């Protein structure tokens, strides 16, 4: 009999890749969407006829409990959040409601309506923030540097708390930056790939960015959702750091992206202080050894292939629109 998976954030980057993976494994996949006047389903448009979409909201306890009760999932993936770091300074309270308390509401729904279900919480490398050791592993202390990072730390620890207090199978994946052609345009990697495509096609001439020296551990989202699934297949629940173990600067991302279309980034990129963070996170790099040994997981898509994939997808999108 096929398993049922419930995904919050199914319309997002990770949700769409995870839904693809689970459908390929024969799961019944139920996606939680917020009721709104618009339906931003472009990332799952190719899957909609194979998904069950249900309405609920991380801000509303009753709706979450009702959905869990009605669907009785075997696995729950909580990917929904206010996930853009920059926005979290402008909307810190809302970020806390979604990204911190939303996790508690989901865990309460699981505890009350499907306590045997296995629960995955999307933790983030932003929890490490002002890092106290490099690389960062499961035992590295958190020092978040944004309201988003602080909210994610709460979500992480409340998941541990429900696991230890109520015996739930609840895990957190501490995922480092993971990108794809489905990344939102507000994120720097997609801002770069989109800008490169526009510049190559003559639609704009410069690209304004913030701190070019910030370094990140960038992987492909399609690889990372496989790690999420693997975490819920283990005998015992545990938390894992997921990343590549390599670090690249925003400048190097620009170099690779412009290089993919035969351009020199230095002719087009302008550093603009408006895009600097109030408190910068300078260096994030994962130590994914535990995931490698215990989950048998390792990334497939390398950095330069990822950058080229994103640039190519944006080029094709603009060419189709012409």
mmCIF file of N, CA, C and O in Angstrom, residues 102-151:
data_model
loop_
_atom_site.group_PDB
_atom_site.id
_atom_site.type_symbol
_atom_site.label_atom_id
_atom_site.label_comp_id
_atom_site.label_asym_id
_atom_site.label_seq_id
_atom_site.Cartn_x
_atom_site.Cartn_y
_atom_site.Cartn_z
ATOM 1 N N UNK A 102 4.759 28.696 13.586
ATOM 2 C CA UNK A 102 4.131 27.801 12.616
ATOM 3 C C UNK A 102 4.580 26.360 12.802
ATOM 4 O O UNK A 102 3.798 25.414 12.596
ATOM 5 N N UNK A 103 5.837 26.184 13.202
ATOM 6 C CA UNK A 103 6.359 24.831 13.449
ATOM 7 C C UNK A 103 5.650 24.203 14.650
ATOM 8 O O UNK A 103 5.261 23.030 14.623
ATOM 9 N N UNK A 104 5.466 24.996 15.693
ATOM 10 C CA UNK A 104 4.772 24.497 16.879
ATOM 11 C C UNK A 104 3.340 24.085 16.536
ATOM 12 O O UNK A 104 2.858 23.041 17.002
ATOM 13 N N UNK A 105 2.684 24.890 15.738
ATOM 14 C CA UNK A 105 1.304 24.541 15.345
ATOM 15 C C UNK A 105 1.274 23.231 14.559
ATOM 16 O O UNK A 105 0.388 22.403 14.758
ATOM 17 N N UNK A 106 2.253 23.058 13.675
ATOM 18 C CA UNK A 106 2.315 21.799 12.917
ATOM 19 C C UNK A 106 2.568 20.609 13.845
ATOM 20 O O UNK A 106 1.919 19.567 13.728
ATOM 21 N N UNK A 107 3.485 20.769 14.770
ATOM 22 C CA UNK A 107 3.801 19.682 15.709
ATOM 23 C C UNK A 107 2.601 19.354 16.593
ATOM 24 O O UNK A 107 2.344 18.177 16.892
ATOM 25 N N UNK A 108 1.862 20.378 17.009
ATOM 26 C CA UNK A 108 0.648 20.145 17.788
ATOM 27 C C UNK A 108 -0.382 19.361 16.973
ATOM 28 O O UNK A 108 -1.052 18.452 17.486
ATOM 29 N N UNK A 109 -0.501 19.720 15.685
ATOM 30 C CA UNK A 109 -1.431 19.004 14.815
ATOM 31 C C UNK A 109 -1.040 17.535 14.691
ATOM 32 O O UNK A 109 -1.896 16.641 14.738
ATOM 33 N N UNK A 110 0.254 17.289 14.572
ATOM 34 C CA UNK A 110 0.752 15.907 14.474
ATOM 35 C C UNK A 110 0.477 15.165 15.782
ATOM 36 O O UNK A 110 -0.034 14.037 15.788
ATOM 37 N N UNK A 111 0.816 15.796 16.887
ATOM 38 C CA UNK A 111 0.648 15.153 18.205
ATOM 39 C C UNK A 111 -0.804 14.767 18.459
ATOM 40 O O UNK A 111 -1.093 13.692 18.982
ATOM 41 N N UNK A 112 -1.715 15.640 18.040
ATOM 42 C CA UNK A 112 -3.130 15.392 18.328
ATOM 43 C C UNK A 112 -3.817 14.499 17.306
ATOM 44 O O UNK A 112 -4.706 13.715 17.654
ATOM 45 N N UNK A 113 -3.413 14.604 16.032
ATOM 46 C CA UNK A 113 -4.189 13.957 14.969
ATOM 47 C C UNK A 113 -3.485 12.793 14.278
ATOM 48 O O UNK A 113 -4.153 11.955 13.671
ATOM 49 N N UNK A 114 -2.137 12.735 14.349
ATOM 50 C CA UNK A 114 -1.412 11.638 13.676
ATOM 51 C C UNK A 114 -0.066 11.401 14.349
ATOM 52 O O UNK A 114 0.995 11.572 13.752
ATOM 53 N N UNK A 115 -0.108 10.982 15.638
ATOM 54 C CA UNK A 115 1.139 10.887 16.401
ATOM 55 C C UNK A 115 2.132 9.850 15.882
ATOM 56 O O UNK A 115 3.318 9.900 16.230
ATOM 57 N N UNK A 116 1.671 8.935 15.026
ATOM 58 C CA UNK A 116 2.591 7.929 14.470
ATOM 59 C C UNK A 116 3.295 8.424 13.206
ATOM 60 O O UNK A 116 4.211 7.782 12.700
ATOM 61 N N UNK A 117 2.868 9.579 12.693
ATOM 62 C CA UNK A 117 3.473 10.113 11.465
ATOM 63 C C UNK A 117 4.922 10.537 11.728
ATOM 64 O O UNK A 117 5.297 10.873 12.851
ATOM 65 N N UNK A 118 5.712 10.529 10.677
ATOM 66 C CA UNK A 118 7.100 10.988 10.759
ATOM 67 C C UNK A 118 7.161 12.424 10.233
ATOM 68 O O UNK A 118 6.623 12.722 9.171
ATOM 69 N N UNK A 119 7.830 13.287 10.992
ATOM 70 C CA UNK A 119 7.781 14.735 10.747
ATOM 71 C C UNK A 119 9.165 15.266 10.407
ATOM 72 O O UNK A 119 10.137 15.024 11.128
ATOM 73 N N UNK A 120 9.238 16.001 9.303
ATOM 74 C CA UNK A 120 10.489 16.649 8.896
ATOM 75 C C UNK A 120 10.346 18.160 9.029
ATOM 76 O O UNK A 120 9.418 18.748 8.482
ATOM 77 N N UNK A 121 11.284 18.797 9.710
ATOM 78 C CA UNK A 121 11.320 20.255 9.828
ATOM 79 C C UNK A 121 12.487 20.807 9.024
ATOM 80 O O UNK A 121 13.621 20.340 9.143
ATOM 81 N N UNK A 122 12.200 21.817 8.211
ATOM 82 C CA UNK A 122 13.224 22.466 7.397
ATOM 83 C C UNK A 122 14.006 23.466 8.234
ATOM 84 O O UNK A 122 13.592 24.618 8.384
ATOM 85 N N UNK A 123 15.130 23.022 8.788
ATOM 86 C CA UNK A 123 16.033 23.950 9.472
ATOM 87 C C UNK A 123 16.976 24.569 8.444
ATOM 88 O O UNK A 123 16.944 24.223 7.264
ATOM 89 N N UNK A 124 17.828 25.496 8.897
ATOM 90 C CA UNK A 124 18.598 26.302 7.951
ATOM 91 C C UNK A 124 19.998 26.593 8.462
ATOM 92 O O UNK A 124 20.204 26.780 9.664
ATOM 93 N N UNK A 125 20.943 26.685 7.537
ATOM 94 C CA UNK A 125 22.306 27.067 7.907
ATOM 95 C C UNK A 125 22.360 28.478 8.474
ATOM 96 O O UNK A 125 23.323 28.840 9.160
ATOM 97 N N UNK A 126 21.321 29.303 8.206
ATOM 98 C CA UNK A 126 21.274 30.659 8.770
ATOM 99 C C UNK A 126 21.213 30.615 10.303
ATOM 100 O O UNK A 126 21.461 31.627 10.961
ATOM 101 N N UNK A 127 20.885 29.458 10.870
ATOM 102 C CA UNK A 127 20.891 29.306 12.330
ATOM 103 C C UNK A 127 22.312 29.459 12.883
ATOM 104 O O UNK A 127 22.493 29.880 14.015
ATOM 105 N N UNK A 128 23.323 29.118 12.073
ATOM 106 C CA UNK A 128 24.710 29.225 12.539
ATOM 107 C C UNK A 128 25.184 30.675 12.525
ATOM 108 O O UNK A 128 25.986 31.076 13.356
ATOM 109 N N UNK A 129 24.696 31.452 11.557
ATOM 110 C CA UNK A 129 24.928 32.894 11.517
ATOM 111 C C UNK A 129 26.379 33.314 11.677
ATOM 112 O O UNK A 129 27.218 33.064 10.821
ATOM 113 N N UNK A 130 26.669 33.943 12.815
ATOM 114 C CA UNK A 130 28.037 34.363 13.130
ATOM 115 C C UNK A 130 28.764 33.129 13.654
ATOM 116 O O UNK A 130 28.758 32.844 14.851
ATOM 117 N N UNK A 131 29.363 32.399 12.747
ATOM 118 C CA UNK A 131 29.789 31.030 13.074
ATOM 119 C C UNK A 131 30.879 31.000 14.144
ATOM 120 O O UNK A 131 31.752 31.863 14.184
ATOM 121 N N UNK A 132 30.779 29.998 15.018
ATOM 122 C CA UNK A 132 31.772 29.838 16.079
ATOM 123 C C UNK A 132 32.790 28.764 15.735
ATOM 124 O O UNK A 132 33.795 28.615 16.423
ATOM 125 N N UNK A 133 32.533 27.999 14.643
ATOM 126 C CA UNK A 133 33.534 27.069 14.126
ATOM 127 C C UNK A 133 33.237 26.818 12.644
ATOM 128 O O UNK A 133 32.114 26.968 12.190
ATOM 129 N N UNK A 134 34.286 26.460 11.912
ATOM 130 C CA UNK A 134 34.148 26.178 10.482
ATOM 131 C C UNK A 134 34.896 24.884 10.167
ATOM 132 O O UNK A 134 36.034 24.724 10.593
ATOM 133 N N UNK A 135 34.289 23.942 9.427
ATOM 134 C CA UNK A 135 32.925 23.975 8.914
ATOM 135 C C UNK A 135 31.890 23.753 10.025
ATOM 136 O O UNK A 135 32.267 23.429 11.151
ATOM 137 N N UNK A 136 30.601 23.918 9.678
ATOM 138 C CA UNK A 136 29.535 23.757 10.664
ATOM 139 C C UNK A 136 28.945 22.348 10.583
ATOM 140 O O UNK A 136 28.657 21.846 9.498
ATOM 141 N N UNK A 137 28.814 21.744 11.764
ATOM 142 C CA UNK A 137 28.260 20.380 11.837
ATOM 143 C C UNK A 137 27.079 20.372 12.808
ATOM 144 O O UNK A 137 26.693 21.423 13.326
ATOM 145 N N UNK A 138 26.529 19.198 13.063
ATOM 146 C CA UNK A 138 25.333 19.098 13.909
ATOM 147 C C UNK A 138 25.565 19.638 15.318
ATOM 148 O O UNK A 138 24.640 20.144 15.956
ATOM 149 N N UNK A 139 26.786 19.542 15.807
ATOM 150 C CA UNK A 139 27.092 19.968 17.177
ATOM 151 C C UNK A 139 27.505 21.437 17.281
ATOM 152 O O UNK A 139 27.713 21.950 18.387
ATOM 153 N N UNK A 140 27.605 22.144 16.158
ATOM 154 C CA UNK A 140 28.030 23.548 16.183
ATOM 155 C C UNK A 140 26.943 24.416 16.823
ATOM 156 O O UNK A 140 25.779 24.341 16.434
ATOM 157 N N UNK A 141 27.304 25.256 17.809
ATOM 158 C CA UNK A 141 26.295 26.121 18.435
ATOM 159 C C UNK A 141 25.706 27.116 17.432
ATOM 160 O O UNK A 141 26.377 27.566 16.506
ATOM 161 N N UNK A 142 24.442 27.455 17.642
ATOM 162 C CA UNK A 142 23.769 28.428 16.789
ATOM 163 C C UNK A 142 24.057 29.854 17.262
ATOM 164 O O UNK A 142 24.171 30.111 18.459
ATOM 165 N N UNK A 143 24.179 30.769 16.298
ATOM 166 C CA UNK A 143 24.356 32.194 16.600
ATOM 167 C C UNK A 143 23.700 32.970 15.454
ATOM 168 O O UNK A 143 24.369 33.579 14.628
ATOM 169 N N UNK A 144 22.349 32.948 15.391
ATOM 170 C CA UNK A 144 21.655 33.547 14.242
ATOM 171 C C UNK A 144 21.853 35.057 14.173
ATOM 172 O O UNK A 144 21.993 35.718 15.199
ATOM 173 N N UNK A 145 21.859 35.585 12.937
ATOM 174 C CA UNK A 145 22.143 37.003 12.714
ATOM 175 C C UNK A 145 21.014 37.725 11.988
ATOM 176 O O UNK A 145 21.219 38.779 11.392
ATOM 177 N N UNK A 146 19.812 37.155 12.006
ATOM 178 C CA UNK A 146 18.658 37.811 11.378
ATOM 179 C C UNK A 146 17.405 37.304 12.086
ATOM 180 O O UNK A 146 17.419 36.228 12.695
ATOM 181 N N UNK A 147 16.302 38.045 12.004
ATOM 182 C CA UNK A 147 15.048 37.527 12.564
ATOM 183 C C UNK A 147 14.676 36.167 11.956
ATOM 184 O O UNK A 147 14.131 35.308 12.653
ATOM 185 N N UNK A 148 14.992 35.965 10.679
ATOM 186 C CA UNK A 148 14.752 34.662 10.043
ATOM 187 C C UNK A 148 15.558 33.570 10.739
ATOM 188 O O UNK A 148 15.026 32.508 11.093
ATOM 189 N N UNK A 149 16.850 33.820 10.940
ATOM 190 C CA UNK A 149 17.703 32.837 11.600
ATOM 191 C C UNK A 149 17.233 32.520 13.017
ATOM 192 O O UNK A 149 17.219 31.358 13.436
ATOM 193 N N UNK A 150 16.822 33.556 13.734
ATOM 194 C CA UNK A 150 16.321 33.371 15.109
ATOM 195 C C UNK A 150 15.055 32.507 15.095
ATOM 196 O O UNK A 150 14.902 31.585 15.908
ATOM 197 N N UNK A 151 14.150 32.801 14.154
ATOM 198 C CA UNK A 151 12.909 32.023 14.055
ATOM 199 C C UNK A 151 13.194 30.569 13.707
ATOM 200 O O UNK A 151 12.552 29.647 14.234
#
